[in-house]
C-alpha positions as MATLAB code, in Angstrom:
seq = 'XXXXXXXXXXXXXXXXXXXXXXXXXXXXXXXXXXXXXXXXXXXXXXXXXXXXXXXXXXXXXXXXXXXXXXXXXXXXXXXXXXXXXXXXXXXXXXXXXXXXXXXXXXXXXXXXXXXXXXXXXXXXXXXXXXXXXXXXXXXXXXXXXXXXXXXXXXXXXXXXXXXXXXXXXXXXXXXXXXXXXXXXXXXX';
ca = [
       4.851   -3.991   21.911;
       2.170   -1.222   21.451;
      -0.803   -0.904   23.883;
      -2.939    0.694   21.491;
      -3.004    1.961   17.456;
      -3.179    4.798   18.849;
       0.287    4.776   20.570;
       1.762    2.563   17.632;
       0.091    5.120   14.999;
       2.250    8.142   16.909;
       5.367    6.611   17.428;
       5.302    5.105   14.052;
       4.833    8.712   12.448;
       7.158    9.890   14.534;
       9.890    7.739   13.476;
       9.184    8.590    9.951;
       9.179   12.328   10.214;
      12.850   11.779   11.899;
      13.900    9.278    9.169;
      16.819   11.112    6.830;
      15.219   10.644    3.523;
      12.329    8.789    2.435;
      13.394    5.832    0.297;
      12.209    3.781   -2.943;
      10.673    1.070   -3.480;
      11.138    0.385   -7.729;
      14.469   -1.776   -6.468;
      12.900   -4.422   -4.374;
       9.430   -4.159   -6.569;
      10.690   -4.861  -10.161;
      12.351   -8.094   -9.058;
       9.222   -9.751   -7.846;
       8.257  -11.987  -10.204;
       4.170  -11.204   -9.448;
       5.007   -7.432  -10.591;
       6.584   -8.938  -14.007;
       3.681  -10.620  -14.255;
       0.835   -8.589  -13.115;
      -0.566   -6.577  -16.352;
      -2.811   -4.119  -14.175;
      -1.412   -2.935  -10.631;
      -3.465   -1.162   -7.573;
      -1.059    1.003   -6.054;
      -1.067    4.759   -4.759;
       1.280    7.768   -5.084;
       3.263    8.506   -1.563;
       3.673   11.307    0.368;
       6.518   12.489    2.700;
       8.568   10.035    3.964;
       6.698    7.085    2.787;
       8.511    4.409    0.868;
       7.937    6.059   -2.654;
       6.632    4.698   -5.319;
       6.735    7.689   -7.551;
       9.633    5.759  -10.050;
       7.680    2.051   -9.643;
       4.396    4.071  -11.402;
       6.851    5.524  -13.612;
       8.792    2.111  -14.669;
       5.176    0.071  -14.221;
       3.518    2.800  -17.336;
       6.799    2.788  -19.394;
       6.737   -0.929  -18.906;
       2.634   -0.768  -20.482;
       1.101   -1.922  -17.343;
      -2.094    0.006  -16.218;
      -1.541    1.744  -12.572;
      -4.702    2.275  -10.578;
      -4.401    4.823   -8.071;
      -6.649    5.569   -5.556;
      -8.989    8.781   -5.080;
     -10.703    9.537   -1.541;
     -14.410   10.086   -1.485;
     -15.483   12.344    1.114;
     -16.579    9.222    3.270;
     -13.156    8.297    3.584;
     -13.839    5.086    0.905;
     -11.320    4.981   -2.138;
     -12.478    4.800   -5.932;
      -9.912    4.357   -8.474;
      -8.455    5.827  -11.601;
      -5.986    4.843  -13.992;
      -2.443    6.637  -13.655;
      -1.919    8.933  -16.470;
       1.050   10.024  -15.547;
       2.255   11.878  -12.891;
       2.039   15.276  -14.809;
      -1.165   14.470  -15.250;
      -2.814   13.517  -11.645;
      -4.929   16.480  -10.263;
      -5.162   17.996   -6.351;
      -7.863   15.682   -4.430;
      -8.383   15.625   -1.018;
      -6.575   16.360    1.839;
      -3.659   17.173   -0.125;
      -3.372   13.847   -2.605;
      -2.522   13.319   -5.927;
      -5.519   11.430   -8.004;
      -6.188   10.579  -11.555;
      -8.629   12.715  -13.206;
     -11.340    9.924  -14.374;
     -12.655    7.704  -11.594;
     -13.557    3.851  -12.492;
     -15.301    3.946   -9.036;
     -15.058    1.849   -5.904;
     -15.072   -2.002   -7.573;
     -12.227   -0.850   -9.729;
      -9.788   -2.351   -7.603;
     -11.249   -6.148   -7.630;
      -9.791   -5.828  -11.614;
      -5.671   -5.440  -10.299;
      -3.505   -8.286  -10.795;
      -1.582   -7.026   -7.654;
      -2.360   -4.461   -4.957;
      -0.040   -2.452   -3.164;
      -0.607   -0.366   -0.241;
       0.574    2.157    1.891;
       0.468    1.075    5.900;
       2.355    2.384    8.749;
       3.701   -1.126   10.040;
       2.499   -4.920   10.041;
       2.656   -7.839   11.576;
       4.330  -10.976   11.024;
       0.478  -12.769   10.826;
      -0.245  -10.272    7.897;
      -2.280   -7.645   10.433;
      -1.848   -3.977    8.922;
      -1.906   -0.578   10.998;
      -2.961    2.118    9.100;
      -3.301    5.778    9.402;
      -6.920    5.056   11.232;
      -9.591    6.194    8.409;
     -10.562    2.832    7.061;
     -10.388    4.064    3.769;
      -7.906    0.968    2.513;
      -9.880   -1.897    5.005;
     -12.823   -1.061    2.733;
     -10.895   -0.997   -0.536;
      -8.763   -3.834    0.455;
     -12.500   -5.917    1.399;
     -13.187   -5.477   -2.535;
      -9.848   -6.955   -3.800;
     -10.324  -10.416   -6.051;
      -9.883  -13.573   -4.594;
      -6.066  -15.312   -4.751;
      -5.028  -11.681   -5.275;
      -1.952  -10.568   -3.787;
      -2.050   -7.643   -1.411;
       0.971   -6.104   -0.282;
       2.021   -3.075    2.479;
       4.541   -1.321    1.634;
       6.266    0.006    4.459;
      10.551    0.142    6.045;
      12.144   -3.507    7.426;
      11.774   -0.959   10.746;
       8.328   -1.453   10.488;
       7.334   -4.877   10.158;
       6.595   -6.269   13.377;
       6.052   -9.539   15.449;
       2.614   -8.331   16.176;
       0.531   -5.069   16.570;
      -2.321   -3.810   18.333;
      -5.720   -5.079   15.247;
      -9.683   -4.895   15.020;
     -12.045   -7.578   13.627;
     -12.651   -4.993   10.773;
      -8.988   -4.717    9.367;
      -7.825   -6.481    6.543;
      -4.992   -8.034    6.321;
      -2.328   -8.130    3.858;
      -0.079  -11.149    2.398;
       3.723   -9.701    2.064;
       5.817   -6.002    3.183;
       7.169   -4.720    0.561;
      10.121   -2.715    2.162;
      12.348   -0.706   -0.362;
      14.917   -3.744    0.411;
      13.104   -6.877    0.126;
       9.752   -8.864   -0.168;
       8.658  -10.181    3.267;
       6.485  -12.520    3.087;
       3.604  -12.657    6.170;
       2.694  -15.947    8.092;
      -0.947  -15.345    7.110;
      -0.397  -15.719    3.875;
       0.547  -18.836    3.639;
      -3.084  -19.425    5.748;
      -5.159  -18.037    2.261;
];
């Protein structure tokens, strides 16, 4: 369908940017039974219209899970931190939220469960992100047998997009309606 990330990149940001409201994903989240389970979660705090995870960190701390977020280096790679709360994340790069204390870079081969942010994916588990490579490096680090998941709209999952050798790729979309499981998941 796309030619290029490039192309798929802009007309997927375009499409959000003209979406109505951004919508949530604590719905669809808390009834997976590998959230109920998982007792430390990798996941990150949205922005815009990005599925928004602001009430899953929320219900995921109230619940007594540990939340690692993610906070950019200035190489683009991700370290993590534990969510204190969102009245307590501080300003961090290019306009992000972070937690104040970073566990570093290996931090995120501890979660139980990571969840991402990506613009689309692909039925065979391929992920397009925003074109940094800040999460194909994190995601490289991520525990064996863990699940990774992209959260993104049912708009956005597609039956293939535009990949590199270097991109990692996830197991499941996590849409603010539903779990979709990928085809390459079932290939781990």
């Amino acid at each position: 369908m796309f030619p290029s990330k490039a192309v798929a990149r802009q007309y997927l940001l375009g499409a959000r940017k003209a979406r109505p409201h951004a919508e949530d994903l604590l719905t669809s989240a808390r009834s997976q039974q590998e959230v109920q389970e998982a007792r430390r979660i990798a996941l990150y705090v949205s922005r815009g219209a990005e599925p928004q995870t602001g009430a899953l960190i929320d219900w995921l701390l109230a619940a007594g899970r540990e939340v690692l977020l993610p906070i950019l280096y200035a190489d683009n790679d991700l370290g993590w931190g534990t969510a204190p709360g969102a009245a307590d994340l501080v300003p961090g790069r290019l306009g992000l939220s972070e937690p104040p204390v970073d566990l570093g870079p290996d931090a995120i081969a501890t979660a139980d469960l990571v969840i991402c942010p990506a613009l689309a994916v692909a039925r065979d588990g391929a992920r397009l992100g925003r074109g940094g490579g800040s999460y194909d490096r994190a995601l490289a680090r991520v525990g064996p047998g863990t699940p990774i998941w992209a959260a993104v709209y049912d708009s956005e999952v597609f039956d293939a997009l535009p990949s590199d050798e270097h991109d990692h790729p996830v197991h499941a979309a996590l849409t603010p309606n539903r779990l979709i499981v990928l085809r390459r998941s079932l290939d781990d």
